[in-house]
XYZ file of C-alpha atoms in Angstrom:
306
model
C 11.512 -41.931 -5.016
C 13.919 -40.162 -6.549
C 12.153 -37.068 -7.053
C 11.442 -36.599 -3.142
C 15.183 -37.391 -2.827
C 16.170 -34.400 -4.924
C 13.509 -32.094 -3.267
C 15.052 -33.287 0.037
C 18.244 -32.075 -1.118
C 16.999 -28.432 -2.368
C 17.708 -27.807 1.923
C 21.215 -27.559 1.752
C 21.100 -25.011 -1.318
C 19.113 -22.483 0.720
C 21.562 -19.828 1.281
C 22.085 -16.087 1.309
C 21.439 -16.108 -1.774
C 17.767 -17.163 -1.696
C 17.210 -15.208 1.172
C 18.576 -11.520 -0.698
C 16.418 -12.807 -4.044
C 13.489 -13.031 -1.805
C 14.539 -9.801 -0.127
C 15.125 -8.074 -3.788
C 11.620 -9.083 -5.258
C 9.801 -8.359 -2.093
C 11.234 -4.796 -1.901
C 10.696 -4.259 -5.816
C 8.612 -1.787 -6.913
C 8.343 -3.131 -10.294
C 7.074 -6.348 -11.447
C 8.820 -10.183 -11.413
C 9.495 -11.609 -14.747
C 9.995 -14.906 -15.104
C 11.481 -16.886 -18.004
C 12.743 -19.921 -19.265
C 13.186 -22.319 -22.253
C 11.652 -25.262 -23.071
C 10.215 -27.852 -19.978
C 11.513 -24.662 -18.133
C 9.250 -22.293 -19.877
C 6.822 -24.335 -18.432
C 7.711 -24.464 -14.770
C 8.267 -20.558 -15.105
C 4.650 -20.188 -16.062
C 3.332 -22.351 -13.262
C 5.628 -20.071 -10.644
C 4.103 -17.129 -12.291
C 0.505 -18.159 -11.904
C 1.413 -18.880 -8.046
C 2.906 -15.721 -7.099
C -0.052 -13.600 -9.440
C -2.414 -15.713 -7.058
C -0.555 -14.830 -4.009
C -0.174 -11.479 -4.289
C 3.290 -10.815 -6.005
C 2.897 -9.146 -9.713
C 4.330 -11.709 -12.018
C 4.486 -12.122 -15.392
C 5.549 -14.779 -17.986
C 8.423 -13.955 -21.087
C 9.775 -16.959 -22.890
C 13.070 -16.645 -23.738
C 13.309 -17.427 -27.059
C 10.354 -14.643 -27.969
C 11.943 -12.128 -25.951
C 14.779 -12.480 -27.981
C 12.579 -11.439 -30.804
C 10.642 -8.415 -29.851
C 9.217 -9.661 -26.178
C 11.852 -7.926 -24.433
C 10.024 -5.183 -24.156
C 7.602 -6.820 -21.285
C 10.355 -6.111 -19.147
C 10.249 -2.567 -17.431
C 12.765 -0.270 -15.482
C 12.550 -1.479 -11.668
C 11.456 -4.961 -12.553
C 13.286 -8.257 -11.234
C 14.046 -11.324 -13.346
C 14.217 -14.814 -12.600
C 15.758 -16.985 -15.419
C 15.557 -20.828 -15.485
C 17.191 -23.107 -16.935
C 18.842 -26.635 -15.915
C 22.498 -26.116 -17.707
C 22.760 -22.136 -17.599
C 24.162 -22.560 -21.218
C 21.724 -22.783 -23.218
C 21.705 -20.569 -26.769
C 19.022 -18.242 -26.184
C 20.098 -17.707 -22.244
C 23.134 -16.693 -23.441
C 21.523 -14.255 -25.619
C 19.060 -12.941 -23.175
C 20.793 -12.262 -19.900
C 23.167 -9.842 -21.570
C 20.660 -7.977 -22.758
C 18.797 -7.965 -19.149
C 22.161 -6.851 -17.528
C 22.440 -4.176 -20.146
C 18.734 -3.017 -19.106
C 19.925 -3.096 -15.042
C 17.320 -5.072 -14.093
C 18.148 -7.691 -11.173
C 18.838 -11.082 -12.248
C 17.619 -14.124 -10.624
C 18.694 -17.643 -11.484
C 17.029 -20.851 -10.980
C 19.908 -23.258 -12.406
C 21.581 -26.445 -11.418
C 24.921 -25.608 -12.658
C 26.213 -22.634 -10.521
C 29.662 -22.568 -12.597
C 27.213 -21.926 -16.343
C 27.286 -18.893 -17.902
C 23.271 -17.609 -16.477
C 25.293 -19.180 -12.839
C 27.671 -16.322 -13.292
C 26.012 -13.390 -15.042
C 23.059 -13.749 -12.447
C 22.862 -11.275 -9.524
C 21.494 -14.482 -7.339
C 22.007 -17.798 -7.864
C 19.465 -20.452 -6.607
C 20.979 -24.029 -6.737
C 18.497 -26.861 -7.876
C 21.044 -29.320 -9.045
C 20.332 -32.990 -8.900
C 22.267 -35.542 -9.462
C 20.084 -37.470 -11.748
C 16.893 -37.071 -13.414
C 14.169 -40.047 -13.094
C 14.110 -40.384 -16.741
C 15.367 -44.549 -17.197
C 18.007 -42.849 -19.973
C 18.657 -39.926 -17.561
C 17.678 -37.435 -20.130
C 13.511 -35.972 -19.907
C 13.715 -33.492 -17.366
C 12.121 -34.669 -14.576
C 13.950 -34.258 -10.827
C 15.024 -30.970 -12.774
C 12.241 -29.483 -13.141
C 10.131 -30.781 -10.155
C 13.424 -29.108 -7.850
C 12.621 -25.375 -10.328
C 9.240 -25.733 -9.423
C 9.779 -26.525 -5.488
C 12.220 -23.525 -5.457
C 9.532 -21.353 -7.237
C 7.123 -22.602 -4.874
C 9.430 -21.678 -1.493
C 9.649 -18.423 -3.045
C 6.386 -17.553 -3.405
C 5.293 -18.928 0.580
C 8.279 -16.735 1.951
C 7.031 -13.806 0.175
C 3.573 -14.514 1.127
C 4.603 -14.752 5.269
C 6.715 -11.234 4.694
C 3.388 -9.427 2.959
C 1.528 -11.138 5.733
C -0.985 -12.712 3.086
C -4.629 -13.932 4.301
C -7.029 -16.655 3.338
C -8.988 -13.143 2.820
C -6.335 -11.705 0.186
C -6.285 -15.292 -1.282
C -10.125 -15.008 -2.419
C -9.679 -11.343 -3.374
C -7.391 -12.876 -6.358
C -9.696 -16.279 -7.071
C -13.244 -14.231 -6.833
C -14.452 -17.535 -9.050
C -15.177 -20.684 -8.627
C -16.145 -22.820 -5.743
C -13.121 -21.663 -3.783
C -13.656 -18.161 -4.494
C -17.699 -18.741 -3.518
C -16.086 -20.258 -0.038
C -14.039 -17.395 0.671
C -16.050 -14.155 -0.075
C -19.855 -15.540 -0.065
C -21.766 -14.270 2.826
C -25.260 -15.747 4.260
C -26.780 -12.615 3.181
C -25.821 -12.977 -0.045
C -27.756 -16.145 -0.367
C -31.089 -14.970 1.243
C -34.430 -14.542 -0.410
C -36.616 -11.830 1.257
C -39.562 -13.467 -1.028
C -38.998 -17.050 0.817
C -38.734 -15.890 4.419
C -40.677 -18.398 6.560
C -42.492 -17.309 9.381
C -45.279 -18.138 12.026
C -46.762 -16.379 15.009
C -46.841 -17.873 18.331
C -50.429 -18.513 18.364
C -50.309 -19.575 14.629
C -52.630 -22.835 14.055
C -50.711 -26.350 13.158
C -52.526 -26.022 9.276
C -51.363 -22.352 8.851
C -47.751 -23.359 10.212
C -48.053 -26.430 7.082
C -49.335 -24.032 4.805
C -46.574 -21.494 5.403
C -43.822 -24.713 5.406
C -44.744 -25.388 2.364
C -45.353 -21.979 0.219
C -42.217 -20.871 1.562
C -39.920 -24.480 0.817
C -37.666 -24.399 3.672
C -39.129 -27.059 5.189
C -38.785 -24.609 8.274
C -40.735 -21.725 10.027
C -39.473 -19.734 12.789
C -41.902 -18.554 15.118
C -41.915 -15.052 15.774
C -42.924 -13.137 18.856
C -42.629 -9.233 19.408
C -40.407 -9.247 16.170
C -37.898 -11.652 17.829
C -37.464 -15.246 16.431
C -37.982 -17.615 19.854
C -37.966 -21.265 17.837
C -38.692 -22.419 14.934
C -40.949 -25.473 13.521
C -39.631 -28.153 10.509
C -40.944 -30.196 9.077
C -39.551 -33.000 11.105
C -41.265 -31.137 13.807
C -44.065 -31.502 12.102
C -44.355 -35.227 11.024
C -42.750 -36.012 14.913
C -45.981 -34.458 16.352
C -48.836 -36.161 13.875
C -47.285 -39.118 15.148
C -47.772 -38.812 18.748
C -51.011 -36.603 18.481
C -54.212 -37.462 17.432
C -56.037 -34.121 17.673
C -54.068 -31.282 16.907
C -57.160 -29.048 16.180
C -55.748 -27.039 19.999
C -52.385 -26.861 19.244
C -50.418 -23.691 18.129
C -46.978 -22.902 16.693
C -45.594 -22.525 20.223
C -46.730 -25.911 21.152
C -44.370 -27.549 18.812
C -41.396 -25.186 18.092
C -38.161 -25.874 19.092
C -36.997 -23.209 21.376
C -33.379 -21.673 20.740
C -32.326 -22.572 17.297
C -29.358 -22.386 15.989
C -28.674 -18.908 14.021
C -25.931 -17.110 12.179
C -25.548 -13.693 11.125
C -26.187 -12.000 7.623
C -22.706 -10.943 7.292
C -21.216 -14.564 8.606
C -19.144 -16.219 5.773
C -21.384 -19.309 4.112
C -18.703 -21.708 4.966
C -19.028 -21.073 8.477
C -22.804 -21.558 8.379
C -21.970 -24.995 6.354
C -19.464 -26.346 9.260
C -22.317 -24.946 11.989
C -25.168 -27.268 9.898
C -22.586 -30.145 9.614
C -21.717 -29.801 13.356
C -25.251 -30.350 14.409
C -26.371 -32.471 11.986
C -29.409 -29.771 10.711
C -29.853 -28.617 7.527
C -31.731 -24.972 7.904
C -29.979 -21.981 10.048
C -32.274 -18.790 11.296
C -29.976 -16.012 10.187
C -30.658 -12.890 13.052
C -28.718 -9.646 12.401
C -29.352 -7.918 16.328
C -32.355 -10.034 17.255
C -33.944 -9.036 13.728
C -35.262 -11.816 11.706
C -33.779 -12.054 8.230
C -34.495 -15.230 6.805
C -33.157 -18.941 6.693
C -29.952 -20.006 4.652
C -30.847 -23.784 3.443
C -28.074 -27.212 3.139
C -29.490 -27.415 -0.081
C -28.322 -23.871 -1.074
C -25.255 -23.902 -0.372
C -24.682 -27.350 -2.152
C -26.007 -25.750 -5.275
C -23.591 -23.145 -5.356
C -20.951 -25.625 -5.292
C -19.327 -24.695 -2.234
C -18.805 -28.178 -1.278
């Protein structure tokens, strides 16, 4: 409870001051460093991985090595953000001289505006609270969950000024079941050896036969090069139970006119919300009336996307 308190609070500290550091790092041609000591260090880290993965150059330098030789991570042109609770601690004190020396623009992420990082800093960013939730007041815990809030409302308001897409989003997390949902197309899935397919006049035993080489458990029934339905094997089994001589039917006896279809260069999530729509688990994929093949539920389940 007292943790949502304290983010609750973080509102009234939004000032001018986050607004020009979120100005300063968007307009930077360099890179954003950000560091920290201790729980800190940690938080900084996280904030760094959030803003790499939404499109803002980041990079991690604890404090306390770039007091010995790490300094040199930080370039001409690049912004820093320093956090730290007090402001006061020993190797802050060290390292934002050093920065202001360099001319690089200081960020702080501090809940003591009056500390000495509260003063030397270019922009301050207030996450004071009151109390931590600690029982002996003394883990950081409302401390740090406030740096990493602020961190985070740093990152979404640069991500809203660059304008940033669920399509830049997978260009940085290519990996993965999220990066399969956001960049794998239905052609990518397709197998030219497996694609399923019947003539019109086809008999009901070639239709089986090509069902099952082809384990789709669909055909789609071709005519003049244009798919017009297709046959599954539901189709099947629903028709050996209502006929009892099938030795005069064809493919175009049983198909199922007007299937659903999806192009090659249609996202695979959107052909897994179309097959979860309708309840089906095959989809004809038709690039300008050309057949192409069929993209299977069972697929797209094995490549995790779910």
């Amino acid at each position: 409870m007292s943790e949502s308190e304290s983010i609750a609070k973080l509102t009234q500290f939004i000032d001018d001051n986050f607004v020009n550091a979120v100005e300063i790092i968007y307009n930077s041609k360099g890179r954003l460093v950000v560091t920290g000591i201790g729980k800190s260090a940690i938080i900084a880290q996280k904030i760094v991985a959030t803003l790499n993965s939404t499109g803002t150059p980041s990079l991690f330098l604890h404090a306390s090595e770039a007091i010995h030789g790490d300094l040199g991570m930080v370039q001409a042109g690049d912004v820093v953000i320093c956090i730290s609770k007090s402001g006061n601690s020993p190797e802050i004190k060290v390292l934002v001289p050093l920065l202001k020396r360099f001319g690089n623009k200081l960020i702080a992420i501090t809940g003591n505006t009056t500390s000495f990082l509260g003063k030397e800093a270019d922009f301050v960013l207030n996450t004071y609270v009151e109390t931590e939730a600690c029982p002996i007041n003394l883990a950081p815990t409302n401390s740090t969950t406030a740096q990493l809030v602020m961190g985070d409302a740093i990152a979404v308001c640069l991500m809203e000024m660059k304008n940033f897409t669920a399509e830049d989003f997978a260009k940085y997390h290519p990996g993965g079941a999220l990066g399969k949902k956001l960049l794998l197309r239905v052609g990518d899935m397709l197998d030219n050896n497996h694609k399923p397919m019947v003539a019109t006049d086809s008999t009901i035993k070639n239709v089986i036969v090509e069902i099952s080489e082809k384990r789709l458990g669909v055909a789609a029934v071709i005519e003049n090069e244009k798919v017009i339905g297709i046959i599954t094997d539901g189709d099947i089994r629903r028709m050996l139970n209502k006929t009892e001589n099938i030795s005069g039917l064809t493919a175009q006896d049983i198909m199922t006119k007007n299937p659903k279809t999806i192009k090659s260069t249609d996202m695979v999530s959107d052909a897994l919300n179309i097959l979860e729509d309708f309840s089906i688990t095959q989809l004809v994929v038709v690039d300008n009336g050309n057949y192409k093949g069929v993209i299977h539920l069972h697929d797209i389940l094995k490549e995790g996307i779910v």
